[in-house]
Coordinates of C-alpha atoms in Angstrom, one line a residue:
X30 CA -86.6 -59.5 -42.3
X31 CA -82.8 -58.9 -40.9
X32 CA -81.8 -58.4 -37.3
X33 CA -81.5 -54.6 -38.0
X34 CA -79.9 -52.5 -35.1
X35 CA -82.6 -51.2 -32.8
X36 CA -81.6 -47.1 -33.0
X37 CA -78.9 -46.9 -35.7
X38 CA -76.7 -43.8 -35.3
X39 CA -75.9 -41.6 -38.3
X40 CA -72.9 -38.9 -39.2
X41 CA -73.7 -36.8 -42.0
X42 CA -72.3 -33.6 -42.4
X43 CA -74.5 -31.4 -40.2
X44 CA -75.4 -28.5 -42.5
X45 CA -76.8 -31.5 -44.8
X46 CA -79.6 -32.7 -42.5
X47 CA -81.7 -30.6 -43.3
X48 CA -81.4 -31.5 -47.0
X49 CA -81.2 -35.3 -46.5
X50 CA -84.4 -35.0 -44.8
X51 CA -85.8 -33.2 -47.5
X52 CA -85.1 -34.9 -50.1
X53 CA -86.0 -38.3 -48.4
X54 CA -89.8 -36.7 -48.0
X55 CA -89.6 -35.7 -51.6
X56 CA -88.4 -39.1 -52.9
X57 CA -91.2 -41.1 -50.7
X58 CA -93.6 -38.4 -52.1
X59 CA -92.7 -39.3 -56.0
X60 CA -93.6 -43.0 -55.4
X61 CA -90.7 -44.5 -57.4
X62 CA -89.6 -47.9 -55.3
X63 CA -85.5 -46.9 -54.2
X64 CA -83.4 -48.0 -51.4
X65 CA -80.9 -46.4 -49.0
X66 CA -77.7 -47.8 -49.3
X67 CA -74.3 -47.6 -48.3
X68 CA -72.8 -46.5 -44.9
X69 CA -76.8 -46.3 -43.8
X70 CA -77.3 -50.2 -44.2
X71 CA -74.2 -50.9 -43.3
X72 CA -74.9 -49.1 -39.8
X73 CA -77.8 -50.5 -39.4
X74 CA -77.0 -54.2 -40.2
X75 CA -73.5 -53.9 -38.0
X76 CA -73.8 -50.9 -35.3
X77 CA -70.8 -50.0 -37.1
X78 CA -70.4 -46.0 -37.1
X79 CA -68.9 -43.4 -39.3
X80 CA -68.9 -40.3 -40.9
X81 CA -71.0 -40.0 -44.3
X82 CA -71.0 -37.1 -46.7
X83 CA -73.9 -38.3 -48.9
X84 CA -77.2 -40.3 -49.7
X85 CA -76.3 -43.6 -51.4
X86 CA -80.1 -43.9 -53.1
X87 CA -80.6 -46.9 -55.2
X88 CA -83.2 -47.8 -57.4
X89 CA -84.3 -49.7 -60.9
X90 CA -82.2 -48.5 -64.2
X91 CA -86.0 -47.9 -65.7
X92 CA -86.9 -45.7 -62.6
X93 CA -83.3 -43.4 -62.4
X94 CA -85.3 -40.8 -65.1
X95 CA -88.3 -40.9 -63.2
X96 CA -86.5 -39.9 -59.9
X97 CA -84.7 -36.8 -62.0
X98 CA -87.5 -35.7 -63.5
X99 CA -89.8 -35.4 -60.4
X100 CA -87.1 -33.6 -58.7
X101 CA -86.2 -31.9 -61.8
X102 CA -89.8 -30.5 -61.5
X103 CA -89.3 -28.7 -58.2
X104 CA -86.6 -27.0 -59.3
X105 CA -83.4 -29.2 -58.9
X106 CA -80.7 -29.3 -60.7
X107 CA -80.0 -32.9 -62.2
X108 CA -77.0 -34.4 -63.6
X109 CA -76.6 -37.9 -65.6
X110 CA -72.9 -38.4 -64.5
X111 CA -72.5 -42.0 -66.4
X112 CA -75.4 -43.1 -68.1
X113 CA -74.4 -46.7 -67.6
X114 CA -74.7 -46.4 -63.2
X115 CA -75.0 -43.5 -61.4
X116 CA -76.6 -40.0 -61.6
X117 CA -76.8 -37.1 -59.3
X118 CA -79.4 -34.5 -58.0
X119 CA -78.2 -31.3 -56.4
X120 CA -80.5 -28.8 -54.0
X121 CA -76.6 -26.6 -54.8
X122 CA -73.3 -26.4 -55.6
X123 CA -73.1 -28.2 -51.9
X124 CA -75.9 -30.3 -51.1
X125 CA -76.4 -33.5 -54.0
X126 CA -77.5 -37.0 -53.3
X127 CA -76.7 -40.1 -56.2
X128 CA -79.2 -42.3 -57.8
X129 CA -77.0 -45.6 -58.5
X130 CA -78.8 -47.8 -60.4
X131 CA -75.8 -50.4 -61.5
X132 CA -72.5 -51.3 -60.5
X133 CA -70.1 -48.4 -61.8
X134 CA -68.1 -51.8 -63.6
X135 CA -71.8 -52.9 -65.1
X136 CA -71.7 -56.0 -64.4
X137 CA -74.7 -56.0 -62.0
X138 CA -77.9 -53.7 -62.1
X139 CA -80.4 -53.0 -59.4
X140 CA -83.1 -55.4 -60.0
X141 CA -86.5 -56.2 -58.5
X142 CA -84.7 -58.3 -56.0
X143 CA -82.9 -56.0 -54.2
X144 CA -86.1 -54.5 -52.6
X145 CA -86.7 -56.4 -49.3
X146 CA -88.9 -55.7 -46.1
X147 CA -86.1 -54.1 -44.2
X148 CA -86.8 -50.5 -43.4
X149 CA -85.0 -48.1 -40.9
X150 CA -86.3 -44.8 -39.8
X151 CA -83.6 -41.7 -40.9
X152 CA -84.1 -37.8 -40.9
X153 CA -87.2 -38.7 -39.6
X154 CA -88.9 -41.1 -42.9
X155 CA -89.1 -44.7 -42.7
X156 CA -87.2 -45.7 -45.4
X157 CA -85.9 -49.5 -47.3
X158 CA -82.7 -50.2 -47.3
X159 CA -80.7 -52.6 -49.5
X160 CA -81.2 -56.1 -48.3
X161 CA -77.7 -57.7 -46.8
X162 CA -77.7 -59.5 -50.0
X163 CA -78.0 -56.9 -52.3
X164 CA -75.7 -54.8 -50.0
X165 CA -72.8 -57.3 -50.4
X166 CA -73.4 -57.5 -54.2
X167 CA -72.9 -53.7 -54.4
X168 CA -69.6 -54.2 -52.3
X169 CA -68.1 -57.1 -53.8
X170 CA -66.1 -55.5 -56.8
X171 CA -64.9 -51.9 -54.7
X172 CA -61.1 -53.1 -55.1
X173 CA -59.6 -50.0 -55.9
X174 CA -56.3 -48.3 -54.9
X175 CA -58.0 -46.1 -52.7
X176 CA -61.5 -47.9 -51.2
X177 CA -61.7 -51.7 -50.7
X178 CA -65.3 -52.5 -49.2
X179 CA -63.7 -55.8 -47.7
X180 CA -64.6 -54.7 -44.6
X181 CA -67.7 -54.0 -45.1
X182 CA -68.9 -57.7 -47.1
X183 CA -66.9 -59.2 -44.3
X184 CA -68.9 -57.3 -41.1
X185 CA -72.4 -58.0 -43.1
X186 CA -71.3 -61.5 -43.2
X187 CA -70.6 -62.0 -39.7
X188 CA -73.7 -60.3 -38.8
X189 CA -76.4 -60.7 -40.8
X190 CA -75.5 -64.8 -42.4
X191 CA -79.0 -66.0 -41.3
X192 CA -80.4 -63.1 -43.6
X193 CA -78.5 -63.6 -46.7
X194 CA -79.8 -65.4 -49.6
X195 CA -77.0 -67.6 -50.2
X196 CA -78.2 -69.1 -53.2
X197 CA -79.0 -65.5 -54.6
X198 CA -75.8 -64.5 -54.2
X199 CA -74.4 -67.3 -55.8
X200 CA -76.4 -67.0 -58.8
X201 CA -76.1 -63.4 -59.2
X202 CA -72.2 -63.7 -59.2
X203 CA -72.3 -67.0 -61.4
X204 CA -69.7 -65.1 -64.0
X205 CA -67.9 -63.9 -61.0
X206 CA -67.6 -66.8 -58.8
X207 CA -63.8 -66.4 -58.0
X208 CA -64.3 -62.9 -57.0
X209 CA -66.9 -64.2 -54.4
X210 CA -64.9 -67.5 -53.2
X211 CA -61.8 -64.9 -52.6
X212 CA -64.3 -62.5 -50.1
X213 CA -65.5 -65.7 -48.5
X214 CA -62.0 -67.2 -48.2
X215 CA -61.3 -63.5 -46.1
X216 CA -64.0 -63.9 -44.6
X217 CA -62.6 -67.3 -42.9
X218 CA -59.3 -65.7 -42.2
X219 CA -60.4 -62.7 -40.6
X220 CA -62.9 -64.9 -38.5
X221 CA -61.9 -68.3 -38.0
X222 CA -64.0 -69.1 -35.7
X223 CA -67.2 -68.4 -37.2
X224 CA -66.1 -70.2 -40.2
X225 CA -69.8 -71.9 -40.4
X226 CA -71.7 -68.8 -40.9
X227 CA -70.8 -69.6 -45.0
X228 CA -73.2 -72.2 -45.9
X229 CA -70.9 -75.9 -46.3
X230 CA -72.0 -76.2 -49.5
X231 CA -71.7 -73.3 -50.5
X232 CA -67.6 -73.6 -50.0
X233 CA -68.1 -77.3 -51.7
X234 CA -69.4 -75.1 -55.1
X235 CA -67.0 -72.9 -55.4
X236 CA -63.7 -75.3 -54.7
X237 CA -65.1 -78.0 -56.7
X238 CA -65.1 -75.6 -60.2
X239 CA -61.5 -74.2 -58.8
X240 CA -60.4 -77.3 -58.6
X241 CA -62.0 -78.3 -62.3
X242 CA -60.3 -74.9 -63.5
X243 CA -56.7 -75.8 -62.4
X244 CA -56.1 -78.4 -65.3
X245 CA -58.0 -76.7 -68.0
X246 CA -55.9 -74.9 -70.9
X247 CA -56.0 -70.8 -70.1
X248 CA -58.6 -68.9 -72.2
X249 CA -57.5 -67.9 -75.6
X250 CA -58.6 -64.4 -75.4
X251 CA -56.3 -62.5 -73.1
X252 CA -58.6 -60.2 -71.4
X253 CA -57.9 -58.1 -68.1
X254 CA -60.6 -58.2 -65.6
X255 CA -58.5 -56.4 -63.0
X256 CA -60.9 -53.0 -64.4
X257 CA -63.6 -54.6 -62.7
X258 CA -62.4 -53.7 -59.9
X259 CA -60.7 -50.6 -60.4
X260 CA -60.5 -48.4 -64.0
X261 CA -56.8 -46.4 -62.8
X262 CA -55.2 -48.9 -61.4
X263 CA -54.9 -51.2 -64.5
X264 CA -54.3 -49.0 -67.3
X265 CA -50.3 -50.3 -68.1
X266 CA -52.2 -53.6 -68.6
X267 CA -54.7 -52.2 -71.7
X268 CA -52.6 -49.4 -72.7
X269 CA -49.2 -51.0 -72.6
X270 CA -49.3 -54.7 -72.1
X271 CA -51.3 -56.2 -74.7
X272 CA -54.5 -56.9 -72.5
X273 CA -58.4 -56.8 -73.9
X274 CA -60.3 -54.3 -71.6
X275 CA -63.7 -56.3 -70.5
X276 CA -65.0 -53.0 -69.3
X277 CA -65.3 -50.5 -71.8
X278 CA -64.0 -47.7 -70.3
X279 CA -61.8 -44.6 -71.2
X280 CA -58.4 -45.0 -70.3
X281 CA -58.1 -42.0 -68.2
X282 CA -62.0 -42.9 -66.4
X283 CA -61.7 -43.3 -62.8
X284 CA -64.7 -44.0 -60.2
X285 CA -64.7 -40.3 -59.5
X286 CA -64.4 -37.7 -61.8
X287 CA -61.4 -36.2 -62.2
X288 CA -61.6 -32.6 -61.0

């Protein structure tokens, strides 16, 4: 179990308490395994506080239909906003929560090992949250224009290293390893003197394929995996410069809906 904070502190909009709490009971009350996510384990992991507008509520890609349909079934309204990660449940017009059940690039889905024994009470329920691992895996590809989760894979890092399954995460990002050798390389930058909280070997891994890579021949595909990270901001590259899109999205798809 992690070194969770003692009392974490929340910020939600306040005319959505009453809602969050809610639809919390209701989602303990359906029986369908999900975790609490975003700024809520990231509070809890670091102290760190700061405003959130919404319930981050993750769960299986097998489960996502179960959670709609028992809400649903009491008289919410539900929404599938992208089949392939995330949908929604609104109380109104106002008040929604979202049921992420992959990354929004699809590249990793919420599997049985991102449930863990760490639980923290909110709105009054005991809840689970995503495991420090699983928490840096849902972090590790938000490059975009407009949110980098840096920060936050850097802060779960420094505080929670003992908890993290090194190996996990390792194995998990296996396609991806130069995406997480570049978060643990900021990781050493931002906090050169806790340089050691990365596993040695660990470091040993990933520079001994970089340095395999350097005198290989390039790939003969020529493929842009800058969408992984970000849909808008590499558009001239599929639409204009002659690069395969290894994401499958529309050209115009963002992480948010355009209004």
């Amino acid at each position: 179990m992690s070194d969770t904070v003692a009392e974490p502190a929340f910020e939600p909009p306040p005319e959505a308490q009453a809602f969050y709490e809610e639809a919390l009971g209701l989602l303990k009350e359906s029986g369908v395994p999900f975790l609490l996510s975003g700024t809520y384990a990231v509070t809890a992991y670091t102290g760190i506080r700061r405003p959130t507008k919404d319930l981050d509520v993750f769960c299986k890609p097998g489960d996502y239909p179960r959670i709609l349909s028992f809400f649903q079934a009491r008289g919410y309204r539900t929404d599938v906003e992208d089949e392939r990660w995330i949908a929604k449940v609104w109380k109104d017009e106002k008040h929604f929560f979202d049921v992420i059940f992959a990354m929004s690039n699809g590249t990793i889905a919420v599997s049985d090992s991102w449930f863990g024994p760490d639980r923290i009470t909110v709105y009054g329920h005991e809840v689970t949250i995503t495991p420090p691992t699983a928490l840096i895996l849902s972090k590790v590809f938000i490059q975009d224009r407009y949110r980098y989760d840096g920060a936050d894979v850097n802060h779960v890092i420094l505080k929670q290293a003992d908890a993290i399954d090194w190996k996990s995460l390792l194995d998990q990002m296996d396609l991806y390893w130069e995406v997480l050798m570049a978060h643990l390389l900021n990781f050493r930058f931002a906090y050169p003197t806790e340089r050691s909280l990365v596993p040695g070997w660990l470091m040993t891994e990933l520079i001994g394929r970089l340095q395999a890579q350097v005198d290989l021949p390039p790939p003969r595909v020529k493929v842009c995996r800058g969408r992984l990270f970000s849909p808008r901001d590499y558009i001239a590259d599929i639409s204009e410069w002659g690069f395969g899109d290894v994401v499958g999205k529309g050209l115009e798809e963002r992480h948010d809906p355009v209004a």
